Every structure is written in C-alpha cells, then in structure tokens.
Amino acid sequence: EAHPTQALADALTVRQKKSTIKGLKIVLCGDITHSRVAMSNTKLFSKLGATIILTGPEPYLPASVDSTNIVIEKDFNAALKDADVVMMLRIQKERMSQADLIDGNKYFSSYGLTTEKLQHAKPDVLVMHPGPMNRGTEIADDVADGPHSVILDQVANGVPVRMACLQLLIGGASA
C-alpha cells in the first residue's frame, strides 16, 4: 500500500522550506510497518537524494531495508541527531493485533516528539505529521504548534498537489 499524493505534498513542503531534498537527513518515527505514508515518503525522499532514518518501537519497524540511504535506528534520540526533517506518524491501531499495541504513555515517553528531544535535531529542523495527529502520544502540543512545525503547510499543499494529479488524470494540462 502507498499514499503517493501525500508524499508529493510532503516533498513540496520540504522543498519550499529547505529549497532542496538532496543531502537532507529525514527521520520518520512511529508505525513504519503499517503506514502508507511512510512507504511512499521513504521511496520518494530516497530517490530525491535524502538519507532516511526509520525509528520507532521494534514491532513497528521493518525487519530490514534494501537501500543504502535508508537506515533503521531503534533509539529515537540517536535518530534525531542532526536531523533536517522529522516526520511523526500515528500508530495504526486498526491495522495491528492487540499484541503489537504499546501503551500510549509508554510510547510517548520513548518515541513522542517533545521540545527536549527535538534539541538533538538541527536548529532549523522541520517538524511534519501527515495527520491525523494523536497529541500526547506521537507529538507534544508545543511541538505540533511550535516554530518548527510545518504541519499546516503540509495540509495546505495537499490541495494543489491533489488538484494537479487529478488534472493530469482527466487529461488536461492547461494553465
């Protein structure tokens, strides 16, 4: 499964803020295994020359990756070190068994993005989340609404990106 239009909106957002994707360190944290967004963003950002760090609890990570610019790092703080972009992903409870669920408070303590944890990233880091957000589980309110957040830009970029894709699909490329 994939979510290509979300990846295009995310790439547009990063390009608008950083001017390039090539050479960036992009961290995706959360339920990587069940996330359509993670699948699409990993493919697109790695093709555009970024290094992708996948992080989260072991049950939510792939067993392996088949690319030299995609790395699995179980330690969230280590993954955040010098990150240019941090994208938090929601836990896809509807796609996993009860055995794989992790308590929300325990998850937030280890993998929730807080102001303190964000200090490991670069000073001009971008914070992203494709939504819907579970505040207090994946991301703290002050980070989601803070100066590094480009979450509202992602949402705003989703509309013209999807409109352009629909325009291409229905056969018109008029200006």
mmCIF file of C-alpha atoms in Angstrom:
data_model
loop_
_atom_site.group_PDB
_atom_site.id
_atom_site.type_symbol
_atom_site.label_atom_id
_atom_site.label_comp_id
_atom_site.label_asym_id
_atom_site.label_seq_id
_atom_site.Cartn_x
_atom_site.Cartn_y
_atom_site.Cartn_z
ATOM 1 C CA GLU A 1 0.000 0.000 0.000
ATOM 2 C CA ALA A 2 1.065 3.552 -0.663
ATOM 3 C CA HIS A 3 -0.021 7.174 -0.351
ATOM 4 C CA PRO A 4 1.737 8.894 -3.276
ATOM 5 C CA THR A 5 -0.120 12.215 -3.213
ATOM 6 C CA GLN A 6 0.754 12.689 0.461
ATOM 7 C CA ALA A 7 4.415 12.051 -0.379
ATOM 8 C CA LEU A 8 4.231 14.658 -3.152
ATOM 9 C CA ALA A 9 2.665 17.212 -0.778
ATOM 10 C CA ASP A 10 5.330 16.429 1.829
ATOM 11 C CA ALA A 11 8.141 16.769 -0.714
ATOM 12 C CA LEU A 12 6.714 20.095 -1.894
ATOM 13 C CA THR A 13 6.601 21.327 1.709
ATOM 14 C CA VAL A 14 10.226 20.354 2.317
ATOM 15 C CA ARG A 15 11.346 21.947 -0.975
ATOM 16 C CA GLN A 16 9.535 25.181 -0.105
ATOM 17 C CA LYS A 17 11.280 25.377 3.270
ATOM 18 C CA LYS A 18 14.715 23.875 2.504
ATOM 19 C CA SER A 19 14.982 24.532 -1.282
ATOM 20 C CA THR A 20 16.304 21.002 -1.872
ATOM 21 C CA ILE A 21 15.798 17.476 -0.608
ATOM 22 C CA LYS A 22 19.130 16.086 -1.766
ATOM 23 C CA GLY A 23 21.502 15.585 1.153
ATOM 24 C CA LEU A 24 18.886 16.077 3.882
ATOM 25 C CA LYS A 25 18.548 13.734 6.852
ATOM 26 C CA ILE A 26 14.857 12.890 7.164
ATOM 27 C CA VAL A 27 13.610 10.952 10.188
ATOM 28 C CA LEU A 28 10.331 9.058 10.069
ATOM 29 C CA CYS A 29 9.164 7.962 13.508
ATOM 30 C CA GLY A 30 6.300 5.755 14.526
ATOM 31 C CA ASP A 31 4.378 2.908 12.996
ATOM 32 C CA ILE A 32 6.503 2.482 9.882
ATOM 33 C CA THR A 33 5.304 -1.040 9.109
ATOM 34 C CA HIS A 34 1.626 -0.160 8.780
ATOM 35 C CA SER A 35 1.985 3.359 7.356
ATOM 36 C CA ARG A 36 1.156 4.033 3.717
ATOM 37 C CA VAL A 37 2.680 7.500 4.174
ATOM 38 C CA ALA A 38 5.980 6.025 5.412
ATOM 39 C CA MET A 39 6.146 3.694 2.419
ATOM 40 C CA SER A 40 5.595 6.489 -0.116
ATOM 41 C CA ASN A 41 7.772 9.088 1.617
ATOM 42 C CA THR A 42 10.645 6.652 2.043
ATOM 43 C CA LYS A 43 10.608 5.851 -1.673
ATOM 44 C CA LEU A 44 10.237 9.440 -2.855
ATOM 45 C CA PHE A 45 12.671 11.125 -0.459
ATOM 46 C CA SER A 46 15.353 8.481 -1.027
ATOM 47 C CA LYS A 47 15.003 8.854 -4.821
ATOM 48 C CA LEU A 48 15.434 12.594 -4.373
ATOM 49 C CA GLY A 49 18.742 12.049 -2.553
ATOM 50 C CA ALA A 50 17.826 12.267 1.128
ATOM 51 C CA THR A 51 19.034 9.906 3.826
ATOM 52 C CA ILE A 52 16.044 8.339 5.564
ATOM 53 C CA ILE A 53 16.163 7.215 9.189
ATOM 54 C CA LEU A 54 13.296 4.953 10.261
ATOM 55 C CA THR A 55 12.726 4.833 14.003
ATOM 56 C CA GLY A 56 10.148 3.545 16.431
ATOM 57 C CA PRO A 57 9.429 0.529 18.603
ATOM 58 C CA GLU A 58 10.718 -2.730 17.167
ATOM 59 C CA PRO A 59 7.246 -4.155 16.324
ATOM 60 C CA TYR A 60 6.575 -1.043 14.216
ATOM 61 C CA LEU A 61 9.792 -1.208 12.175
ATOM 62 C CA PRO A 62 10.568 -3.296 9.086
ATOM 63 C CA ALA A 63 12.939 -6.225 9.635
ATOM 64 C CA SER A 64 15.332 -4.808 7.046
ATOM 65 C CA VAL A 65 15.663 -2.255 4.263
ATOM 66 C CA ASP A 66 17.136 -2.707 0.800
ATOM 67 C CA SER A 67 18.667 0.699 0.209
ATOM 68 C CA THR A 68 21.940 2.269 1.247
ATOM 69 C CA ASN A 69 20.320 5.617 2.071
ATOM 70 C CA ILE A 70 17.620 4.136 4.345
ATOM 71 C CA VAL A 71 18.653 3.235 7.893
ATOM 72 C CA ILE A 72 16.772 1.667 10.795
ATOM 73 C CA GLU A 73 17.598 3.198 14.193
ATOM 74 C CA LYS A 74 15.688 1.993 17.256
ATOM 75 C CA ASP A 75 16.988 4.757 19.539
ATOM 76 C CA PHE A 76 14.841 7.839 18.907
ATOM 77 C CA ASN A 77 17.355 10.351 20.295
ATOM 78 C CA ALA A 78 20.132 8.857 18.147
ATOM 79 C CA ALA A 79 17.839 9.021 15.095
ATOM 80 C CA LEU A 80 17.109 12.697 15.784
ATOM 81 C CA LYS A 81 20.787 13.671 15.902
ATOM 82 C CA ASP A 82 21.364 16.384 13.272
ATOM 83 C CA ALA A 83 18.006 15.729 11.568
ATOM 84 C CA ASP A 84 16.834 18.259 8.971
ATOM 85 C CA VAL A 85 13.251 16.954 8.947
ATOM 86 C CA VAL A 86 11.319 14.887 11.493
ATOM 87 C CA MET A 87 8.043 13.329 10.393
ATOM 88 C CA MET A 88 5.950 11.774 13.111
ATOM 89 C CA LEU A 89 3.477 9.040 12.177
ATOM 90 C CA ARG A 90 0.408 7.856 14.013
ATOM 91 C CA ILE A 91 0.059 4.372 15.429
ATOM 92 C CA GLN A 92 -2.211 2.471 13.040
ATOM 93 C CA LYS A 93 -4.160 0.557 15.695
ATOM 94 C CA GLU A 94 -6.717 -0.593 13.151
ATOM 95 C CA ARG A 95 -4.015 -2.428 11.180
ATOM 96 C CA MET A 96 -2.351 -4.368 14.012
ATOM 97 C CA SER A 97 -3.105 -7.059 16.503
ATOM 98 C CA GLN A 98 -3.692 -6.379 20.204
ATOM 99 C CA ALA A 99 -0.324 -7.998 20.947
ATOM 100 C CA ASP A 100 1.503 -5.286 18.985
ATOM 101 C CA LEU A 101 -0.176 -2.333 20.714
ATOM 102 C CA ILE A 102 2.016 -0.293 23.043
ATOM 103 C CA ASP A 103 0.569 1.778 25.893
ATOM 104 C CA GLY A 104 0.240 5.428 24.810
ATOM 105 C CA ASN A 105 2.077 6.849 27.837
ATOM 106 C CA LYS A 106 4.934 4.377 27.441
ATOM 107 C CA TYR A 107 5.105 5.151 23.720
ATOM 108 C CA PHE A 108 5.176 8.921 24.316
ATOM 109 C CA SER A 109 7.925 8.561 26.879
ATOM 110 C CA SER A 110 10.173 6.752 24.379
ATOM 111 C CA TYR A 111 9.057 7.985 20.953
ATOM 112 C CA GLY A 112 6.856 11.042 21.442
ATOM 113 C CA LEU A 113 8.388 14.192 19.981
ATOM 114 C CA THR A 114 8.938 16.759 22.718
ATOM 115 C CA THR A 115 10.814 20.056 22.795
ATOM 116 C CA GLU A 116 13.574 18.340 24.769
ATOM 117 C CA LYS A 117 14.019 15.524 22.248
ATOM 118 C CA LEU A 118 13.888 17.983 19.358
ATOM 119 C CA GLN A 119 17.092 19.567 20.709
ATOM 120 C CA HIS A 120 19.013 16.628 19.159
ATOM 121 C CA ALA A 121 17.980 17.787 15.671
ATOM 122 C CA LYS A 122 19.395 20.718 13.731
ATOM 123 C CA PRO A 123 18.278 24.178 14.929
ATOM 124 C CA ASP A 124 16.285 24.741 11.709
ATOM 125 C CA VAL A 125 14.603 21.308 11.742
ATOM 126 C CA LEU A 126 11.182 20.937 10.148
ATOM 127 C CA VAL A 127 8.545 19.009 12.101
ATOM 128 C CA MET A 128 5.947 17.214 9.998
ATOM 129 C CA HIS A 129 2.947 14.956 10.566
ATOM 130 C CA PRO A 130 0.596 13.737 7.830
ATOM 131 C CA GLY A 131 -2.337 13.520 10.256
ATOM 132 C CA PRO A 132 -4.451 12.710 11.935
ATOM 133 C CA MET A 133 -2.309 13.523 14.973
ATOM 134 C CA ASN A 134 -2.622 11.916 18.352
ATOM 135 C CA ARG A 135 -1.338 14.732 20.523
ATOM 136 C CA GLY A 136 0.346 13.473 23.658
ATOM 137 C CA THR A 137 1.071 10.105 22.043
ATOM 138 C CA GLU A 138 3.201 10.896 18.961
ATOM 139 C CA ILE A 139 3.814 14.579 19.439
ATOM 140 C CA ALA A 140 3.581 17.177 22.183
ATOM 141 C CA ASP A 141 1.225 20.112 21.661
ATOM 142 C CA ASP A 142 4.010 22.684 21.903
ATOM 143 C CA VAL A 143 5.955 20.903 19.151
ATOM 144 C CA ALA A 144 2.937 20.373 16.870
ATOM 145 C CA ASP A 145 2.067 24.063 17.193
ATOM 146 C CA GLY A 146 5.634 25.337 17.585
ATOM 147 C CA PRO A 147 8.003 27.307 15.371
ATOM 148 C CA HIS A 148 9.499 24.214 13.696
ATOM 149 C CA SER A 149 6.128 22.787 12.692
ATOM 150 C CA VAL A 150 5.177 22.830 9.014
ATOM 151 C CA ILE A 151 2.141 20.609 9.559
ATOM 152 C CA LEU A 152 -0.327 23.265 8.388
ATOM 153 C CA ASP A 153 1.840 23.799 5.287
ATOM 154 C CA GLN A 154 1.581 20.074 4.544
ATOM 155 C CA VAL A 155 -2.204 20.307 4.756
ATOM 156 C CA ALA A 156 -2.323 23.425 2.573
ATOM 157 C CA ASN A 157 -0.007 21.854 -0.027
ATOM 158 C CA GLY A 158 -2.168 18.742 -0.200
ATOM 159 C CA VAL A 159 -4.926 20.577 -2.059
ATOM 160 C CA PRO A 160 -2.969 21.911 -5.092
ATOM 161 C CA VAL A 161 -0.886 18.717 -5.319
ATOM 162 C CA ARG A 162 -4.004 16.559 -5.500
ATOM 163 C CA MET A 163 -5.669 19.013 -7.886
ATOM 164 C CA ALA A 164 -2.641 18.776 -10.207
ATOM 165 C CA CYS A 165 -2.723 14.979 -10.078
ATOM 166 C CA LEU A 166 -6.438 14.938 -10.874
ATOM 167 C CA GLN A 167 -5.893 17.395 -13.723
ATOM 168 C CA LEU A 168 -3.254 15.086 -15.208
ATOM 169 C CA LEU A 169 -5.527 12.066 -14.804
ATOM 170 C CA ILE A 170 -8.504 13.649 -16.519
ATOM 171 C CA GLY A 171 -6.351 14.676 -19.433
ATOM 172 C CA GLY A 172 -5.738 18.361 -19.200
ATOM 173 C CA ALA A 173 -2.538 20.217 -18.646
ATOM 174 C CA SER A 174 -3.927 23.685 -19.349
ATOM 175 C CA ALA A 175 -2.589 26.633 -17.405
#
